[in-house]
PDB file of C-alpha atoms in Angstrom:
ATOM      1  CA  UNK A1383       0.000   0.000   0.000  1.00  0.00           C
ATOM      2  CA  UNK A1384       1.252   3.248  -0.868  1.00  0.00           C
ATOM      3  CA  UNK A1385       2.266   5.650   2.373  1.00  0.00           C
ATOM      4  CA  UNK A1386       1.695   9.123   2.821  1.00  0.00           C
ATOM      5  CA  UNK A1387       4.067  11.854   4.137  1.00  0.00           C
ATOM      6  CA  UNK A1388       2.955  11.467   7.681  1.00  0.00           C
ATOM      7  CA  UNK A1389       3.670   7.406   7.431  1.00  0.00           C
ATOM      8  CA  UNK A1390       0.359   5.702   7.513  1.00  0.00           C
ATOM      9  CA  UNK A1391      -0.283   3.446   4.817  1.00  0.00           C
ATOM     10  CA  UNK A1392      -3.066   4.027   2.824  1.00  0.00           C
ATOM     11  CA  UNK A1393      -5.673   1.202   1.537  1.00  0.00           C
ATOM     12  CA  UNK A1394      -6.582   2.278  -2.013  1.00  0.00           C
ATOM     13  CA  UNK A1395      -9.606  -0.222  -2.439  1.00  0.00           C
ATOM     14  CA  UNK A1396     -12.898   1.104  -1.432  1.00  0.00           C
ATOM     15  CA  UNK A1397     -14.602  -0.240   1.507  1.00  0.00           C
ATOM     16  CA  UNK A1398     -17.778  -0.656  -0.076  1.00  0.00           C
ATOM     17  CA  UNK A1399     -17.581  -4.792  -0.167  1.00  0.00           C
ATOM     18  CA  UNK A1400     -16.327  -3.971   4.155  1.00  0.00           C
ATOM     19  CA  UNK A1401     -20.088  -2.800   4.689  1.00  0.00           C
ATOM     20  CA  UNK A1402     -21.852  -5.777   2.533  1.00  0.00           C
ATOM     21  CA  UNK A1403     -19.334  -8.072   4.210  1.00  0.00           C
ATOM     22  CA  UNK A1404     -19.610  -6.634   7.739  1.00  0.00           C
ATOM     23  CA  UNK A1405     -22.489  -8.471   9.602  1.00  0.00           C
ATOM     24  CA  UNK A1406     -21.436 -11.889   8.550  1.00  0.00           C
ATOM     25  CA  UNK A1407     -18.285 -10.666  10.315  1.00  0.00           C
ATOM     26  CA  UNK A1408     -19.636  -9.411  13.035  1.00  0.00           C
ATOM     27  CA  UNK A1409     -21.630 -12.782  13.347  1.00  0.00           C
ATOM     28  CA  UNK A1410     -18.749 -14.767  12.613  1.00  0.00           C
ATOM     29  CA  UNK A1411     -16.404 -12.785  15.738  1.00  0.00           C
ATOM     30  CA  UNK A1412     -19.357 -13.510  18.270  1.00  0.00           C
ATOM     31  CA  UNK A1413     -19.548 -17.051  17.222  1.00  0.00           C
ATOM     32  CA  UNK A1414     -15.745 -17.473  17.036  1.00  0.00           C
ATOM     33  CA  UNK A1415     -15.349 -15.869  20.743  1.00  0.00           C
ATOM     34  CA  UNK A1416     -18.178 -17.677  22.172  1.00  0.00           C
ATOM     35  CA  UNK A1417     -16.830 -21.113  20.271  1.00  0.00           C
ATOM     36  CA  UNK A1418     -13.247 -20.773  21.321  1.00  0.00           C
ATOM     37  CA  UNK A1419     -11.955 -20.278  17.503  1.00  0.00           C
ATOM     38  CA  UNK A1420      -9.431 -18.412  16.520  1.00  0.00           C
ATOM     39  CA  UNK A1421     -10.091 -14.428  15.743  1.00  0.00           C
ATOM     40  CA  UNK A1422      -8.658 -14.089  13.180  1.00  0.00           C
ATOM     41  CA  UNK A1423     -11.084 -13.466  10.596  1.00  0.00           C
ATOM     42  CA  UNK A1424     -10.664 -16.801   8.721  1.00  0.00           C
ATOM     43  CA  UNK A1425     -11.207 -19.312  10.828  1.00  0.00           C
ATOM     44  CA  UNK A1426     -14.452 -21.406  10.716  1.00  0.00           C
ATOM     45  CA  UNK A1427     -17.063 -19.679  11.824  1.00  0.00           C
ATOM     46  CA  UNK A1428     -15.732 -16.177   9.802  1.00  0.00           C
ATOM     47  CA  UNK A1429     -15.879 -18.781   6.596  1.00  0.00           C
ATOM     48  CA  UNK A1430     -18.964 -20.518   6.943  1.00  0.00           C
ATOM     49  CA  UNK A1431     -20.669 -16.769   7.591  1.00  0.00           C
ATOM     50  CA  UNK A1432     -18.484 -15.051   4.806  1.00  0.00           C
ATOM     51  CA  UNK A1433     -20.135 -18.041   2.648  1.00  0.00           C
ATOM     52  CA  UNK A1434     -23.477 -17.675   3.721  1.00  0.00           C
ATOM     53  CA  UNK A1435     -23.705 -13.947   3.033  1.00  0.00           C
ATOM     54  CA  UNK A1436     -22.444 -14.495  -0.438  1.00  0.00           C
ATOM     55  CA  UNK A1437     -25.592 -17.342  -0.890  1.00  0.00           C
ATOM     56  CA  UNK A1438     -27.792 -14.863   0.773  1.00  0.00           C
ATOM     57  CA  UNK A1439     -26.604 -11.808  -2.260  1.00  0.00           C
ATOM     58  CA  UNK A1440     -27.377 -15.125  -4.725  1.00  0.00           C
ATOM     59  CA  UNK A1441     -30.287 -15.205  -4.029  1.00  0.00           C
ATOM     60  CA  UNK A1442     -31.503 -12.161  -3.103  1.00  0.00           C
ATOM     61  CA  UNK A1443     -29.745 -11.298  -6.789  1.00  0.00           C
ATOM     62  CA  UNK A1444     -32.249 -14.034  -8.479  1.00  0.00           C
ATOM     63  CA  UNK A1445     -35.237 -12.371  -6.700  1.00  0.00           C
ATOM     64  CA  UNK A1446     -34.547  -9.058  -8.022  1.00  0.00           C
ATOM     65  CA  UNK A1447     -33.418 -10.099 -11.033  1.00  0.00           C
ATOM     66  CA  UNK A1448     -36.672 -11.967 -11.940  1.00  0.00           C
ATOM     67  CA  UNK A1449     -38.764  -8.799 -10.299  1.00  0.00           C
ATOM     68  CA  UNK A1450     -37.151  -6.536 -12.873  1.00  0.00           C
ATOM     69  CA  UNK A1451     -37.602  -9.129 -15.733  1.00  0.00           C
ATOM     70  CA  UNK A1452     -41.578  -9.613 -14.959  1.00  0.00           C
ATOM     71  CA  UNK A1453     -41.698  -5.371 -15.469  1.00  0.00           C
ATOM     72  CA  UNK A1454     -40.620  -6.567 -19.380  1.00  0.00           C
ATOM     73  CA  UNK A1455     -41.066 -10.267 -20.640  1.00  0.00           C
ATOM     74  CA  UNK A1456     -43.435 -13.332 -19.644  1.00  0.00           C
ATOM     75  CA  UNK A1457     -43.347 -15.543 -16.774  1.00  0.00           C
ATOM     76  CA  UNK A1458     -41.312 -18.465 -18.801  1.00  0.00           C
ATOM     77  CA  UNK A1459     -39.047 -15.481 -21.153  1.00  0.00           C
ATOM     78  CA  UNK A1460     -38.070 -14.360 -16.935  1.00  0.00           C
ATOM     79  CA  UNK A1461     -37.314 -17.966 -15.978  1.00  0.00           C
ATOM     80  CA  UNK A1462     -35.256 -19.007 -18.763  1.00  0.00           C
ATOM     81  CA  UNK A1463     -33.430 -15.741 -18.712  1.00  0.00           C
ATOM     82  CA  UNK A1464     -32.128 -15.952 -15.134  1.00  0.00           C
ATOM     83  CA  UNK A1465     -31.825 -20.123 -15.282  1.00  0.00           C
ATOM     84  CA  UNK A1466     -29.266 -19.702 -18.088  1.00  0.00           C
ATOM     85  CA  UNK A1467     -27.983 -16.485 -16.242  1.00  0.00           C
ATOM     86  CA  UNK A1468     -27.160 -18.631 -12.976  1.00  0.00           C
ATOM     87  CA  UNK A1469     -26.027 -21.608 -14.498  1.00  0.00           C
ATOM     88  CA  UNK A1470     -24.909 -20.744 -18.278  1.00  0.00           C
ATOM     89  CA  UNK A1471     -22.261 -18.465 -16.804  1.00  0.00           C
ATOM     90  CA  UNK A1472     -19.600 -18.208 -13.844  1.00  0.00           C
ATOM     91  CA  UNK A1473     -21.976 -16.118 -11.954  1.00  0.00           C
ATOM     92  CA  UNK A1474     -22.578 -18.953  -9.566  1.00  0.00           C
ATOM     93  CA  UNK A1475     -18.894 -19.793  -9.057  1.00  0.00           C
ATOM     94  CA  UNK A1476     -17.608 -16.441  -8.532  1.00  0.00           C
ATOM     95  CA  UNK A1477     -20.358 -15.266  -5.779  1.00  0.00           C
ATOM     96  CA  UNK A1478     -20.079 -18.374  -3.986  1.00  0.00           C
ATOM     97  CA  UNK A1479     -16.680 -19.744  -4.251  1.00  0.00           C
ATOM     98  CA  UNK A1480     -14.672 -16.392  -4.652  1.00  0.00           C
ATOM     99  CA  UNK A1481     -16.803 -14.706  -2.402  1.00  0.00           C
ATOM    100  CA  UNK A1482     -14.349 -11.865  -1.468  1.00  0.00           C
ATOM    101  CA  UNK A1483     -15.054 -10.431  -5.133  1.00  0.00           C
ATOM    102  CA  UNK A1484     -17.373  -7.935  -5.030  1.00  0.00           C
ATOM    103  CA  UNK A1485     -18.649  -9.057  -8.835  1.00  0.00           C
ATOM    104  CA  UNK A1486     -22.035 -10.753  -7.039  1.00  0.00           C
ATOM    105  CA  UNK A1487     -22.530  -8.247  -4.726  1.00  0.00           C
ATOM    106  CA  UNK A1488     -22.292  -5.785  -7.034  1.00  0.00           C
ATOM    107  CA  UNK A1489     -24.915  -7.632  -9.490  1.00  0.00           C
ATOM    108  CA  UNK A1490     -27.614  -8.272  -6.142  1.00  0.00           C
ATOM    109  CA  UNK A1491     -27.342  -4.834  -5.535  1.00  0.00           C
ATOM    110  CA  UNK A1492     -27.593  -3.538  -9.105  1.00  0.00           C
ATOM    111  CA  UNK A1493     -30.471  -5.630 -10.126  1.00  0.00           C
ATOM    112  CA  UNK A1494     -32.529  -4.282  -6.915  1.00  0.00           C
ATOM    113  CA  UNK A1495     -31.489  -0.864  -7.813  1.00  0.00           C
ATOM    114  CA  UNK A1496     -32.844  -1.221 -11.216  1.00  0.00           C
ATOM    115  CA  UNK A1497     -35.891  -2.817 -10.064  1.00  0.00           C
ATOM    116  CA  UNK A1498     -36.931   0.042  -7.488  1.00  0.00           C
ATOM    117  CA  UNK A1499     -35.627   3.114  -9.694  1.00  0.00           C
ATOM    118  CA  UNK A1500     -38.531   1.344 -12.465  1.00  0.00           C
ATOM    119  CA  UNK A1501     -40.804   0.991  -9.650  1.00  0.00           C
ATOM    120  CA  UNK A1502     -40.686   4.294  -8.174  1.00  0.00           C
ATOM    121  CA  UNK A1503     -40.935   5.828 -11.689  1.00  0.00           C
ATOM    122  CA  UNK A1504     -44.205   3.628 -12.310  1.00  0.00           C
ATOM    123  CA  UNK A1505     -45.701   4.209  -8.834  1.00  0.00           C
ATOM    124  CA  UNK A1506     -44.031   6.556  -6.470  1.00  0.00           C
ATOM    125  CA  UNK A1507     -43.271   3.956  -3.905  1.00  0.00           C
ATOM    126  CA  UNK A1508     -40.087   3.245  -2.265  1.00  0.00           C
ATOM    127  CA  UNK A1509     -38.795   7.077  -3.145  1.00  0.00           C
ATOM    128  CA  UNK A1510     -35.196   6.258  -1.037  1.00  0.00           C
ATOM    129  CA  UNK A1511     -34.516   2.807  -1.708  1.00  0.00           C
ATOM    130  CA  UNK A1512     -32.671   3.232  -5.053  1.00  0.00           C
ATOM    131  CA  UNK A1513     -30.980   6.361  -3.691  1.00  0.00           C
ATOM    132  CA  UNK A1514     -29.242   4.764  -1.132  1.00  0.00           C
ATOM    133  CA  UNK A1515     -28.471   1.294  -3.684  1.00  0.00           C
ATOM    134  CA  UNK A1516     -26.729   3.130  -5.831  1.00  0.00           C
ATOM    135  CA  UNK A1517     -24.525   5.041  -3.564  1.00  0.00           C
ATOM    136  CA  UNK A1518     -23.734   1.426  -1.945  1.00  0.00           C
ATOM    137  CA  UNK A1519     -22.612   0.617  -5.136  1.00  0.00           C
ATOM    138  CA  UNK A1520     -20.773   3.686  -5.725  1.00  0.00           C
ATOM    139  CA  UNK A1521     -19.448   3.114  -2.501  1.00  0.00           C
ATOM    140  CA  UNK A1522     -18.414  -0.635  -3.545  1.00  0.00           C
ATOM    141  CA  UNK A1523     -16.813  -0.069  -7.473  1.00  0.00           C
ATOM    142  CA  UNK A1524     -16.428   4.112  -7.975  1.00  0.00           C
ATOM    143  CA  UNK A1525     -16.816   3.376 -11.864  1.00  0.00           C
ATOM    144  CA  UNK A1526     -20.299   2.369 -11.172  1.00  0.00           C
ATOM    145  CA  UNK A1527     -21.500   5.699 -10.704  1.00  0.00           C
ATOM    146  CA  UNK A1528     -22.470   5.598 -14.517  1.00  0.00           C
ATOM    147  CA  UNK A1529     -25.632   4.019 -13.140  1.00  0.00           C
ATOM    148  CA  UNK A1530     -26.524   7.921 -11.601  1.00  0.00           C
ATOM    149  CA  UNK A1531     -27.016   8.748 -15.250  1.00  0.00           C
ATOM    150  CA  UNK A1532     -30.142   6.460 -15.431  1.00  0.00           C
ATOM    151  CA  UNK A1533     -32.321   8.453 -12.887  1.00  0.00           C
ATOM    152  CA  UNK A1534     -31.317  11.746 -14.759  1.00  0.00           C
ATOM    153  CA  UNK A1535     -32.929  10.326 -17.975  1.00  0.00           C
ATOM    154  CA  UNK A1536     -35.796   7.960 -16.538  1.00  0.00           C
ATOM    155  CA  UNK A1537     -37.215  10.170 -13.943  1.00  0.00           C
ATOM    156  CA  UNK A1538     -37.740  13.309 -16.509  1.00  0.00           C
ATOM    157  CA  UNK A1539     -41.105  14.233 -16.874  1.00  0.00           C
ATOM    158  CA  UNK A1540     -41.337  16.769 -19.489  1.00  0.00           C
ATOM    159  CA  UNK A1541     -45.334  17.290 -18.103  1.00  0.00           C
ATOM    160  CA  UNK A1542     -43.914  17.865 -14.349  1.00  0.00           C
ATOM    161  CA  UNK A1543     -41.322  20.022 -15.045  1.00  0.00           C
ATOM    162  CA  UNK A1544     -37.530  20.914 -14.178  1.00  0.00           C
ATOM    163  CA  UNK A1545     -38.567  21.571 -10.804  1.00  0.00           C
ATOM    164  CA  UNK A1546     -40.434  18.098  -9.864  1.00  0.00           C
ATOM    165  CA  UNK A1547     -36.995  16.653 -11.900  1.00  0.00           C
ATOM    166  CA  UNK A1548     -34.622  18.181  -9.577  1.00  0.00           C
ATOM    167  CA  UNK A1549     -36.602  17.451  -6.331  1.00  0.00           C
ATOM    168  CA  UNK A1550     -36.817  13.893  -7.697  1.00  0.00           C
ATOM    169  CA  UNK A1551     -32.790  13.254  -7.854  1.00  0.00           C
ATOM    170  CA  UNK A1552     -32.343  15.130  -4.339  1.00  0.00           C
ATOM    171  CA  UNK A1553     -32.386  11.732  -2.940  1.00  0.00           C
ATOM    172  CA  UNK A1554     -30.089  10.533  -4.772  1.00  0.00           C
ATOM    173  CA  UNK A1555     -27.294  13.299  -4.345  1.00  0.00           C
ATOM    174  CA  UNK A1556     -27.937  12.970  -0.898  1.00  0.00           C
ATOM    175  CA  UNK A1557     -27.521   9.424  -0.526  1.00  0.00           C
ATOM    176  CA  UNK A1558     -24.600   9.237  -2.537  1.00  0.00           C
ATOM    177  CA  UNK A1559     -23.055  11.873  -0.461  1.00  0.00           C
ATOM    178  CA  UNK A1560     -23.899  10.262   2.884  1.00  0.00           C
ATOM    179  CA  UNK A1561     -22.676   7.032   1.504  1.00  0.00           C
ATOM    180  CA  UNK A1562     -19.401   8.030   1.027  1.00  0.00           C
ATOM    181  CA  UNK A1563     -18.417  10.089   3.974  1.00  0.00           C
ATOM    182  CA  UNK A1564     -16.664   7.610   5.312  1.00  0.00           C
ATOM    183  CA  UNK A1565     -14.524   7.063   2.672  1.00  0.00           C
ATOM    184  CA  UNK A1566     -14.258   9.993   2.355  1.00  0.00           C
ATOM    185  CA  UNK A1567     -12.991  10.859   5.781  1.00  0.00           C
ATOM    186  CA  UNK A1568     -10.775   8.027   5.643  1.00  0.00           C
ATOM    187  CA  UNK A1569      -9.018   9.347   2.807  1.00  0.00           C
ATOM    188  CA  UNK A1570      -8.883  12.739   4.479  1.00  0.00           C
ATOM    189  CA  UNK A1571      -7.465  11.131   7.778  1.00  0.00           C
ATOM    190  CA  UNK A1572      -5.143   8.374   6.992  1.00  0.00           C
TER     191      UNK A1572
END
């Protein structure tokens, strides 16, 4: 890791995959104290939770996959899409069994993002959820913020006006901001 002038080293990757990966820690210290296993964040019960967590974004990632898929095709066009999406590609072998990438995380959370910025636009519900997805993602992979040019276009209303446009992506210039103070201060700090 590169060091700065005052000698701390500084950790250039992002700590977005930290958060996503942070209760199954948290789960996994308790259970590794209370079980008499080493703490060192790889020991047994760190693994099995580390493993879980990555099954959990699997499947959570199928769920919102298929919700966004019913908003365009048929009930069997949605199934075969995400069967030969889980087992027609590695997406299944690197969430699971190289699940320190952030690559599944980053498709969970990108497929729920796209399925509430839709939903909001159709209905009005859920006004923060996508807001605060996307700066998780942002927060996880920087280059990702090209998804914040998908609310810009999809949320215009021409009939609403500028004004209802701009109160509209408040939310999400908010949350990406709040996101990412503490990478931010970290950066400031170290």
């Amino acid at each position: 890791f590169p060091s700065h002038d005052n000698g701390h080293y500084l950790n250039v990757y992002h700590m977005g995959l930290s958060v996503v990966l942070a209760p199954s820690f948290m789960i996994g210290q308790v259970w590794a104290v209370a079980g008499g296993f080493p703490t060192v964040g790889m020991s047994f019960p760190y693994h099995f939770m580390y493993i879980l967590n990555a099954w959990i974004f699997v499947v959570l990632g199928w769920y919102f996959l298929r919700k966004l898929l019913l908003l365009f095709c048929s009930e069997q066009a949605t199934f075969w899409i995400t069967f030969l999406l889980l087992f027609g590609t590695n997406y299944l072998v690197t969430s699971v069994m190289m699940y320190m990438l952030q690559h599944g995380y980053v498709f969970t959370l990108v497929a729920a993002f796209l399925y509430y910025l839709l939903r909001y636009r159709k209905d009005g519900r859920c006004r923060f959820v996508a807001p605060f997805l996307l700066g998780l993602i942002v927060l996880i992979r920087p280059s990702y913020i090209v998804l914040g040019l998908l609310p810009i276009l999809l949320l215009y209303d021409r009939k609403k006006g500028i004004r209802n446009w701009i109160m509209q992506l408040l939310p999400y210039l908010l949350a990406g901001f709040l996101i990412q103070i503490p990478q931010l201060l970290y950066w400031r700090f170290i």
